[in-house]
Coordinates of C-alpha atoms in Angstrom, one line a residue:
M1 CA 0.1 0.0 0.0
P2 CA 2.6 2.5 -1.0
Q3 CA 1.7 6.4 -1.1
T4 CA 0.8 6.9 -4.7
A5 CA 2.9 9.1 -7.2
A6 CA -0.2 11.4 -7.5
Y7 CA -0.2 12.1 -3.7
E8 CA 3.3 13.2 -4.0
Q9 CA 2.6 15.4 -6.8
E10 CA -0.2 16.9 -4.9
I11 CA 2.0 17.4 -1.8
R12 CA 4.5 19.3 -4.0
A13 CA 1.9 21.3 -5.9
A14 CA 0.5 22.4 -2.5
A15 CA 3.9 23.6 -1.3
A16 CA 3.7 26.0 -4.3
H17 CA 0.1 26.6 -4.1
L18 CA 0.0 27.7 -0.1
A19 CA 2.1 30.6 -1.1
H20 CA -1.0 32.3 -2.9
A21 CA -4.3 32.2 -0.9
V22 CA -6.5 34.5 0.9
R23 CA -9.7 33.5 -0.6
P24 CA -13.0 35.5 -0.7
A25 CA -15.1 34.9 2.2
R26 CA -17.1 31.8 2.4
A27 CA -20.8 31.6 2.8
G28 CA -22.1 31.6 6.3
A29 CA -19.0 33.0 7.9
G30 CA -20.9 35.2 10.3
V31 CA -22.6 38.5 10.4
H32 CA -20.1 40.9 11.7
V33 CA -18.8 42.3 8.5
G34 CA -18.2 39.6 6.0
R35 CA -14.9 38.7 7.5
R36 CA -13.5 42.1 6.3
R37 CA -10.9 40.8 3.8
F38 CA -9.1 44.2 3.3
L39 CA -6.4 43.0 1.2
T40 CA -6.4 42.4 -2.5
A41 CA -5.8 38.9 -3.6
T42 CA -2.5 39.8 -5.1
G43 CA -1.4 41.8 -1.9
A44 CA -2.8 39.1 0.4
A45 CA -1.0 36.4 -1.6
A46 CA 2.3 38.3 -1.2
A47 CA 1.9 39.2 2.3
L48 CA 1.1 35.5 3.1
A49 CA 4.0 34.4 1.3
F50 CA 6.3 36.5 3.4
A51 CA 4.6 35.9 6.6
T52 CA 4.7 32.3 6.4
N53 CA 8.2 31.8 4.6
L54 CA 6.7 29.6 2.0
P55 CA 8.3 29.4 -1.4
G56 CA 6.8 30.8 -4.6
A57 CA 5.6 29.0 -7.5
G58 CA 9.0 29.1 -9.1
A59 CA 10.4 27.1 -6.2
A60 CA 7.5 24.7 -5.6
Y61 CA 10.0 22.1 -3.5
A62 CA 13.5 21.7 -2.4
A63 CA 16.2 19.4 -3.9
E64 CA 16.5 15.9 -2.1
V65 CA 19.1 14.7 0.5
D66 CA 20.0 11.3 1.1
A67 CA 18.4 10.2 4.6
R68 CA 21.7 8.2 5.4
K69 CA 23.3 11.7 5.8
I70 CA 21.2 12.4 8.9
T71 CA 23.6 11.9 11.8
E72 CA 21.1 12.8 14.9
N73 CA 18.0 11.1 15.7
P74 CA 15.4 12.9 13.8
F75 CA 12.4 11.4 15.6
T76 CA 12.4 13.7 18.6
L77 CA 9.0 14.5 18.6
G78 CA 7.6 10.9 18.4
V79 CA 4.7 9.7 16.4
A80 CA 0.8 10.0 16.3
S81 CA -2.1 8.7 14.6
G82 CA -5.5 10.2 13.8
D83 CA -9.0 10.3 12.2
P84 CA -9.6 6.6 11.8
Q85 CA -11.9 5.2 9.2
P86 CA -12.8 1.7 8.6
G87 CA -9.8 0.8 6.3
S88 CA -7.5 3.8 7.1
V89 CA -5.8 6.0 9.8
V90 CA -3.6 8.8 9.6
L91 CA 0.1 8.1 10.5
W92 CA 2.1 11.2 11.5
T93 CA 5.7 12.1 12.6
R94 CA 8.2 14.9 11.9
L95 CA 11.9 15.0 11.5
A96 CA 13.6 17.3 13.9
P97 CA 17.1 16.3 15.2
R98 CA 17.5 19.5 17.3
P99 CA 13.8 20.4 17.6
Y100 CA 14.5 23.7 19.5
E101 CA 16.6 25.1 16.7
P102 CA 14.9 27.7 14.4
S103 CA 14.7 27.3 10.8
G104 CA 14.2 23.4 10.4
G105 CA 14.8 21.9 13.7
G106 CA 18.1 20.8 12.7
M107 CA 17.3 19.5 9.3
P108 CA 18.6 20.7 5.9
H109 CA 16.3 22.7 3.5
A110 CA 15.8 19.6 1.3
R111 CA 13.4 16.6 0.9
V112 CA 14.0 13.6 2.6
T113 CA 12.6 10.2 1.9
V114 CA 10.8 8.7 4.9
R115 CA 9.8 4.8 4.8
W116 CA 6.7 3.6 6.8
E117 CA 5.6 0.2 8.0
V118 CA 2.3 -0.8 9.6
A119 CA 2.2 -4.1 11.2
Y120 CA -0.3 -6.5 13.0
D121 CA 2.1 -6.8 16.0
E122 CA 4.5 -4.5 18.0
H123 CA 7.6 -6.7 16.7
F124 CA 6.5 -6.1 13.1
T125 CA 6.9 -9.7 12.1
R126 CA 3.6 -9.4 10.2
L127 CA 3.4 -6.5 7.9
A128 CA 0.1 -5.1 6.6
G129 CA 1.6 -2.3 4.7
R130 CA 4.7 -0.3 3.9
G131 CA 5.7 2.6 1.9
R132 CA 7.7 5.7 1.3
A133 CA 6.8 9.4 1.4
E134 CA 8.9 12.5 1.1
A135 CA 9.3 14.8 4.2
H136 CA 9.3 18.3 2.6
P137 CA 11.0 21.5 4.2
E138 CA 8.0 23.5 3.1
F139 CA 6.0 21.2 5.5
N140 CA 8.7 21.6 8.0
H141 CA 9.7 18.0 7.5
S142 CA 6.1 16.5 8.6
V143 CA 4.9 13.5 7.1
H144 CA 1.1 12.5 6.9
I145 CA 0.5 9.0 5.8
E146 CA -3.0 7.6 4.9
P147 CA -2.4 3.9 4.4
T148 CA -5.5 2.1 2.9
G149 CA -6.6 -1.4 2.7
L150 CA -6.5 -2.1 6.6
A151 CA -9.0 -4.1 8.3
P152 CA -11.9 -2.4 10.3
D153 CA -11.9 -2.2 14.1
R154 CA -8.4 -3.6 14.5
V155 CA -5.0 -2.7 16.3
Y156 CA -2.2 -1.8 14.3
Y157 CA 1.3 -0.9 15.1
Y158 CA 3.3 1.4 12.9
R159 CA 6.8 3.0 12.8
F160 CA 8.9 5.2 10.5
R161 CA 12.4 5.2 9.1
A162 CA 14.8 7.8 8.0
G163 CA 18.2 6.6 6.7
S164 CA 19.4 4.5 9.8
W165 CA 17.0 6.0 12.3
I166 CA 14.0 4.3 13.3
S167 CA 11.1 5.9 15.3
P168 CA 9.3 4.9 18.4
V169 CA 6.6 2.4 17.7
G170 CA 3.0 3.9 17.6
R171 CA -0.2 1.9 18.6
T172 CA -3.5 2.6 16.6
R173 CA -6.9 1.2 15.9
T174 CA -9.0 1.6 12.9
A175 CA -12.7 2.7 13.0
P176 CA -15.5 -0.3 12.7
A177 CA -17.3 -0.7 9.5
R178 CA -20.1 1.5 9.1
S179 CA -22.7 -1.4 9.4
A180 CA -21.1 -2.9 12.4
Q181 CA -22.8 -3.6 15.4
L182 CA -20.8 -2.8 18.3
S183 CA -21.2 -4.0 22.0
E184 CA -19.2 -1.2 23.3
L185 CA -17.1 2.0 22.5
K186 CA -14.7 3.8 24.8
L187 CA -13.0 7.2 24.1
A188 CA -11.4 9.9 26.1
A189 CA -11.7 13.5 25.9
V190 CA -9.1 16.2 26.6
S191 CA -8.4 19.7 26.3
C192 CA -6.3 22.7 27.3
Q193 CA -2.6 21.8 27.9
A194 CA -0.6 25.1 28.8
Y195 CA 3.1 23.8 29.0
H196 CA 4.2 26.8 31.4
D197 CA 1.2 25.8 33.9
G198 CA 2.4 22.2 34.6
Y199 CA 3.4 18.8 33.5
F200 CA 1.2 16.7 31.3
T201 CA 1.0 13.9 34.0
A202 CA -2.5 13.1 32.8
Y203 CA -1.6 12.0 29.5
R204 CA 0.9 9.4 31.3
H205 CA -2.3 8.0 33.0
L206 CA -4.3 8.2 29.6
A207 CA -1.7 6.3 27.7
Q208 CA -2.5 3.5 30.0
E209 CA -6.3 3.5 29.4
D210 CA -8.0 0.8 27.3
L211 CA -9.5 3.0 24.7
D212 CA -10.7 3.1 21.0
V213 CA -9.8 6.9 20.5
V214 CA -9.2 10.2 22.1
F215 CA -10.8 13.5 21.2
H216 CA -8.6 16.5 21.6
L217 CA -11.1 19.4 22.1
G218 CA -8.8 22.3 21.6
D219 CA -6.0 24.6 23.1
Y220 CA -3.2 22.0 22.1
L221 CA -1.0 24.8 22.7
Y222 CA -0.7 28.5 23.9
E223 CA 0.4 31.3 22.4
Y224 CA 1.8 32.7 25.7
P225 CA 5.5 33.1 26.6
V226 CA 7.1 30.2 28.2
G227 CA 10.2 31.2 30.4
A228 CA 13.6 29.5 30.8
H229 CA 12.5 27.1 33.6
G230 CA 9.2 26.2 32.0
G231 CA 7.1 28.4 34.0
A232 CA 5.2 26.4 36.7
R233 CA 7.3 23.4 35.9
A234 CA 10.0 25.0 37.8
Y235 CA 12.8 23.1 35.9
T236 CA 16.1 22.7 37.9
D237 CA 17.8 20.2 35.4
R238 CA 17.5 22.3 32.3
T239 CA 17.2 25.7 30.7
L240 CA 14.7 26.2 27.6
P241 CA 15.9 28.6 25.0
A242 CA 15.1 32.3 25.3
L243 CA 13.1 31.9 21.7
F244 CA 10.2 30.5 23.8
N245 CA 9.9 33.4 25.9
R246 CA 7.8 35.4 23.6
E247 CA 4.3 35.2 22.3
T248 CA 3.6 33.3 18.9
V249 CA 3.1 35.3 16.0
T250 CA 4.8 34.0 13.1
L251 CA 5.0 30.7 11.5
E252 CA 8.5 30.0 12.9
D253 CA 7.1 31.0 16.5
Y254 CA 4.2 28.4 15.9
R255 CA 6.3 25.7 14.7
L256 CA 8.9 26.1 17.6
R257 CA 6.1 26.0 20.2
Y258 CA 4.8 22.8 18.8
A259 CA 8.4 21.3 19.0
L260 CA 8.4 22.3 22.7
Y261 CA 5.1 20.7 23.2
K262 CA 5.5 17.5 21.4
S263 CA 8.9 16.9 23.2
D264 CA 7.0 16.3 26.3
P265 CA 7.3 12.5 27.0
D266 CA 3.8 12.3 28.3
L267 CA 2.1 13.8 25.5
Q268 CA 4.4 11.7 23.2
A269 CA 3.2 8.4 25.1
A270 CA -0.5 9.3 24.9
H271 CA -0.1 10.0 21.1
A272 CA 1.7 6.6 20.6
A273 CA -0.9 4.7 22.5
H274 CA -4.1 5.9 21.0
P275 CA -5.5 7.6 17.7
F276 CA -6.4 11.2 18.2
I277 CA -9.3 13.2 16.5
V278 CA -8.4 16.7 16.9
T279 CA -10.0 20.2 16.7
W280 CA -9.0 23.6 17.8
D281 CA -10.1 26.4 19.9
D282 CA -8.7 29.9 20.4
H283 CA -5.1 29.5 21.8
E284 CA -3.7 27.5 18.8
V285 CA -4.1 31.1 17.3
E286 CA -4.8 33.7 19.9
N287 CA -7.0 34.0 22.9
N288 CA -10.7 34.5 22.1
Y289 CA -10.4 35.4 18.6
A290 CA -13.5 35.4 16.4
S291 CA -13.3 34.7 12.8
D292 CA -10.8 37.3 11.4
I293 CA -11.2 39.5 14.6
S294 CA -8.2 39.5 17.2
E295 CA -8.4 40.0 20.7
D296 CA -6.0 42.9 20.3
A297 CA -7.9 44.5 17.7
L298 CA -5.4 44.2 14.8
P299 CA -6.6 44.9 11.1
P300 CA -8.0 42.0 10.1
A301 CA -5.8 41.6 7.0
E302 CA -2.9 41.8 9.5
F303 CA -4.6 39.2 11.8
L304 CA -5.3 36.7 9.1
I305 CA -1.5 36.5 8.3
R306 CA -1.3 35.2 11.9
R307 CA -4.0 32.9 11.6
A308 CA -2.7 31.5 8.4
A309 CA 0.8 30.8 10.0
A310 CA -1.1 29.2 13.0
Y311 CA -3.5 27.0 11.2
R312 CA -0.4 26.0 8.8
A313 CA 1.6 24.9 11.9
Y314 CA -1.4 23.2 13.3
W315 CA -1.8 20.9 10.4
E316 CA 1.8 20.2 10.1
N317 CA 2.1 19.1 13.6
Q318 CA -1.3 17.1 13.7
P319 CA -2.4 13.7 12.4
L320 CA -4.8 15.1 9.9
R321 CA -6.1 14.0 6.6
R322 CA -5.5 16.0 3.3
P323 CA -9.0 17.9 3.1
Q324 CA -8.0 19.5 6.6
R325 CA -5.0 21.0 5.1
P326 CA -5.1 25.0 5.2
D327 CA -5.6 27.1 2.2
G328 CA -3.9 30.4 3.5
P329 CA -5.9 31.6 6.5
D330 CA -8.7 29.1 6.0
A331 CA -9.0 25.4 6.9
R332 CA -12.0 23.1 6.9
L333 CA -11.5 21.4 10.4
Y334 CA -15.4 20.3 10.8
R335 CA -15.8 16.8 9.7
R336 CA -17.9 13.5 10.5
L337 CA -16.7 10.1 11.6
Q338 CA -18.7 7.0 12.0
Y339 CA -18.1 4.2 14.6
G340 CA -20.5 1.5 13.3
R341 CA -24.0 1.8 14.0
L342 CA -23.2 2.9 17.7
A343 CA -21.9 6.2 17.3
Q344 CA -21.8 9.3 14.8
F345 CA -19.2 11.9 15.6
D346 CA -19.8 15.2 14.0
I347 CA -16.7 17.3 15.1
L348 CA -17.2 21.1 15.3
D349 CA -15.0 24.1 14.7
T350 CA -16.6 27.2 16.9
R351 CA -13.7 29.7 16.2
Q352 CA -13.1 30.2 12.6
Y353 CA -16.9 31.2 11.5
R354 CA -18.3 32.7 14.7
S355 CA -19.6 36.3 14.9
D356 CA -17.6 38.7 17.4
Q357 CA -18.3 38.1 21.1
A358 CA -21.1 40.6 22.3
Y359 CA -20.5 43.2 24.7
G360 CA -16.9 43.0 24.1
D361 CA -16.4 39.5 25.3
G362 CA -16.2 38.5 28.9
W363 CA -19.3 37.8 31.3
H364 CA -22.2 39.8 31.0
T365 CA -26.0 39.9 31.3
P366 CA -27.9 38.7 28.3
G367 CA -29.3 41.4 26.3
P368 CA -30.2 42.5 22.7
E369 CA -26.8 42.2 21.3
S370 CA -26.0 38.8 22.6
E371 CA -29.7 37.7 21.8
D372 CA -29.5 38.9 18.1
P373 CA -31.0 36.1 16.1
R374 CA -28.4 36.7 13.4
R375 CA -25.8 35.6 15.6
T376 CA -23.9 32.4 15.0
L377 CA -21.0 30.4 16.7
T378 CA -20.8 27.9 13.8
G379 CA -21.4 29.8 10.8
A380 CA -24.3 29.0 8.5
T381 CA -22.6 26.5 6.2
Q382 CA -21.5 24.3 9.2
E383 CA -24.8 24.5 11.2
R384 CA -26.5 23.2 7.9
W385 CA -23.8 20.5 7.5
L386 CA -24.3 19.6 11.1
I387 CA -28.3 19.3 11.0
D388 CA -28.3 17.6 7.7
G389 CA -26.0 15.1 8.9
W390 CA -28.2 14.4 12.0
R391 CA -31.0 14.1 9.5
Q392 CA -29.2 11.0 7.8
S393 CA -27.9 9.6 10.9
T394 CA -28.7 6.0 12.0
A395 CA -26.3 5.9 14.8
R396 CA -27.5 4.9 18.4
W397 CA -25.6 8.0 19.7
N398 CA -24.9 11.2 18.1
V399 CA -21.8 12.8 19.6
L400 CA -20.7 16.4 19.3
P401 CA -17.1 16.9 20.1
Q402 CA -16.7 20.8 20.3
Q403 CA -14.7 23.5 22.1
V404 CA -16.9 25.8 24.4
T405 CA -19.8 25.3 27.1
F406 CA -22.9 24.5 25.5
A407 CA -25.4 24.4 28.3
E408 CA -26.5 27.7 30.2
R409 CA -24.1 28.6 32.9
R410 CA -25.2 31.3 35.2
N411 CA -22.8 32.9 37.5
A412 CA -25.3 34.1 40.3
T413 CA -28.7 32.9 41.4
G414 CA -30.7 36.3 41.1
P415 CA -31.9 38.1 38.1
G416 CA -28.9 40.0 37.6
Y417 CA -26.8 36.9 36.7
Q418 CA -24.2 37.1 33.9
V419 CA -22.9 34.5 31.1
S420 CA -20.1 33.9 29.0
M421 CA -20.1 35.6 26.0
D422 CA -17.3 33.4 24.6
A423 CA -19.5 30.3 25.1
W424 CA -22.7 29.1 23.6
D425 CA -24.7 31.5 26.2
G426 CA -23.2 34.3 24.2
Y427 CA -24.8 32.9 20.8
P428 CA -28.4 31.6 22.2
A429 CA -29.9 31.9 18.8
S430 CA -27.3 29.8 17.4
R431 CA -27.6 27.1 20.2
E432 CA -31.4 27.3 19.6
R433 CA -31.0 26.5 16.0
V434 CA -29.1 23.5 16.8
L435 CA -31.4 22.3 19.4
A436 CA -34.3 22.7 17.2
G437 CA -32.5 21.0 14.4
A438 CA -31.5 18.1 16.5
E439 CA -35.2 17.7 17.3
A440 CA -36.7 18.0 14.1
A441 CA -34.0 15.3 12.8
G442 CA -35.3 13.1 15.5
V443 CA -32.1 12.7 17.6
D444 CA -33.0 11.3 20.8
N445 CA -29.6 10.4 21.8
L446 CA -27.3 13.6 21.9
V447 CA -24.0 13.9 23.8
V448 CA -21.9 16.9 23.7
L449 CA -18.3 16.7 24.6
T450 CA -16.7 19.9 25.7
G451 CA -13.3 21.6 26.7
D452 CA -12.0 25.0 27.3
V453 CA -13.1 26.1 30.9
H454 CA -10.4 23.8 32.9
V455 CA -12.9 22.3 35.0
H456 CA -15.1 19.0 35.0
Y457 CA -18.8 19.8 34.4
A458 CA -21.8 17.3 33.9
F459 CA -24.9 19.0 32.5
D460 CA -28.5 18.0 31.4
I461 CA -28.9 19.9 28.3
K462 CA -32.6 21.5 28.6
R463 CA -34.8 22.4 25.7
D464 CA -35.6 25.7 27.7
F465 CA -33.0 26.7 30.2
T466 CA -35.5 29.2 31.9
D467 CA -37.6 26.1 33.0
P468 CA -36.0 23.4 35.1
R469 CA -38.8 21.3 34.3
S470 CA -38.5 21.4 30.4
R471 CA -37.6 18.3 28.4
T472 CA -33.9 17.2 28.5
A473 CA -32.6 17.2 25.0
G474 CA -29.3 15.6 25.8
V475 CA -26.3 15.6 28.1
E476 CA -22.9 17.4 28.0
F477 CA -19.8 16.0 29.2
V478 CA -17.1 19.0 29.8
T479 CA -13.6 17.7 30.4
T480 CA -11.2 19.8 32.7
S481 CA -7.8 20.7 31.4
I482 CA -4.5 18.7 31.0
S483 CA -2.6 21.4 32.9
S484 CA -4.2 24.7 32.3
G485 CA -4.9 26.7 35.5
K486 CA -2.0 24.9 37.5
N487 CA -3.3 22.4 40.3
G488 CA -6.8 23.6 40.6
A489 CA -9.1 22.4 43.4
D490 CA -11.8 20.0 43.9
R491 CA -14.2 22.7 45.0
P492 CA -13.5 26.0 43.5
A493 CA -14.7 29.1 45.1
N494 CA -17.8 29.4 43.2
W495 CA -18.7 25.8 43.4
E496 CA -21.9 26.2 45.7
T497 CA -23.0 29.2 43.7
Y498 CA -22.6 27.5 40.3
L499 CA -24.6 24.5 41.4
A500 CA -27.4 26.7 43.0
A501 CA -27.7 28.9 39.9
N502 CA -27.6 26.1 37.4
P503 CA -29.9 23.2 38.4
H504 CA -29.2 21.3 35.4
M505 CA -25.4 21.1 36.4
K506 CA -24.9 17.7 38.1
F507 CA -21.2 17.7 38.6
Y508 CA -18.5 20.5 39.1
N509 CA -14.8 19.7 40.0
G510 CA -11.6 22.0 39.5
R511 CA -8.8 19.6 39.2
R512 CA -6.7 18.8 36.3
G513 CA -7.3 15.5 34.3
Y514 CA -9.3 14.0 31.5
L515 CA -12.8 12.4 30.7
T516 CA -13.6 8.9 29.4
V517 CA -16.9 8.1 27.9
T518 CA -18.1 4.5 27.5
L519 CA -20.8 3.9 24.8
D520 CA -22.9 0.9 24.6
E521 CA -26.7 0.2 23.2
A522 CA -28.3 1.1 26.7
T523 CA -26.1 3.8 28.2
A524 CA -23.6 6.4 27.9
R525 CA -21.1 6.5 30.9
G526 CA -18.9 9.5 31.7
D527 CA -15.9 8.9 34.3
Y528 CA -14.2 12.3 35.4
R529 CA -10.6 11.4 35.9
T530 CA -8.5 13.9 38.1
V531 CA -4.8 14.2 39.1
S532 CA -4.0 15.9 42.5
A533 CA -1.4 18.0 40.9
V534 CA 0.6 19.2 37.8
T535 CA 3.1 21.7 39.1
T536 CA 5.1 18.5 40.4
P537 CA 5.2 15.4 38.0
G538 CA 4.1 11.9 38.8
A539 CA 0.6 12.6 40.6
P540 CA -1.8 9.8 40.8
V541 CA -5.0 9.5 39.0
R542 CA -8.4 8.8 40.4
T543 CA -12.1 8.8 39.3
A544 CA -13.7 11.8 40.9
A545 CA -17.4 10.9 39.8
S546 CA -19.4 8.9 37.3
F547 CA -22.4 9.4 35.5
V548 CA -24.6 7.7 33.0
T549 CA -27.5 8.5 30.8
E550 CA -29.9 6.1 29.2
A551 CA -30.7 5.8 25.5
G552 CA -34.2 6.9 24.9
D553 CA -34.2 8.8 28.2
P554 CA -31.9 11.7 28.3
G555 CA -30.5 12.8 31.8
L556 CA -27.3 12.1 34.1
K557 CA -27.6 10.0 36.9
P558 CA -24.9 8.9 39.5
A559 CA -23.3 5.9 38.2

């Protein structure tokens, strides 16, 4: 199952094409001012080519160098797999002998042939496939392999070779056939891994879990500076280069920041153990950005250059398929995956197409601006795609992996309560259209998976949040952060207030950790896993709470 020559030609063509694109606004991008593309097409292409350091059409790809000339281990960033399908899964690695070094991580500005192998066993005595691919400097020597012809719902092992160097072995699993009747599916949800806030201890425990797949719900990295001693990690055995002690803005900045994060051994262990399905939130670019509107009020044309760099580096460093590859400052990250007849996953992007946050962002009392029916969190095109997919779904469970809190979340019990303008509460008309669409499509078993807020929540999704007696339309499992927010607490200061103000909130915990969800024909069970500390390594993991919802009778109950 080698990579085809056509695919290699496509990679080379893309390296040239990506120097050229700020495209016209796509339909349904939001109501604020049509995503205000102020640059002309020619000017935008030139600006992007400069800002992202991509080759022009006359230098579509670099010369080739013999991989045997690589004298240092190029697999310092580990391996990963993702987006499982019944007969395929994406395999990823990136060549970087000196990952903290600018301008290529110690690699020459040249193409390198990488060999890959997929096996039925971890000793590679029985191969299921092998092939070659080129690691291009234009793609920061990242490699995305999409082997085909694999068996559905099966564990495989994979590795890469470059010259005499062999990568760590990764373990992955394909998705079941679409018609398969599964007895059980176990997934994990993770989000928010600020390197400077602590160790990725939760990932070490996640690597030991028996899982089919992991969903990363956003904030894979943070744009904020990381000091010489790793912030809250307080290193005494190493000093990080000064180049990390600045905010990420350029393509080089984002690439280097991914190198820092992906050099973490706990994160590498989790990627090597399980396939990941990823989506982004805000910090992969900039805190709380909305479409082409930056937090710092940059001109949209200038911000789109930064967004193009961030999206580019994201794709280079994640196990994503070709349709998710960015086109300038745009990338279609929302997509649908099926796991037999048991689950349909509709992965959302709630950043790229949203209207600007109402009332200048933050927490505010709902009002005419936030309740404007034209406002959207998903954009009209993605919203239609989601609801149309529900109409065609035959899955037992319709699962919505996405970024920001879906259920209403009031910060006080009285009439003067406020809600977050950055979450679905700031876009109630958008939420209503989604819930009405689910109802019209006959979605009985809706499960929303959420990240972003650095705490564990469990919610019943009410059809009318102003009436606690209204119909429960589904449930929401919100996972806490891997490290963001440092150690946290089991009961944050607002714990009692939130539970009193939100009767549909069934659980609230402020420690770090992750979530596992087990689906079968009868129930969906969420287990909230927490670690006691992240500012020191090696903390144990425990299950803080477990809840179930029954198929056909939505609503969370303690397990």
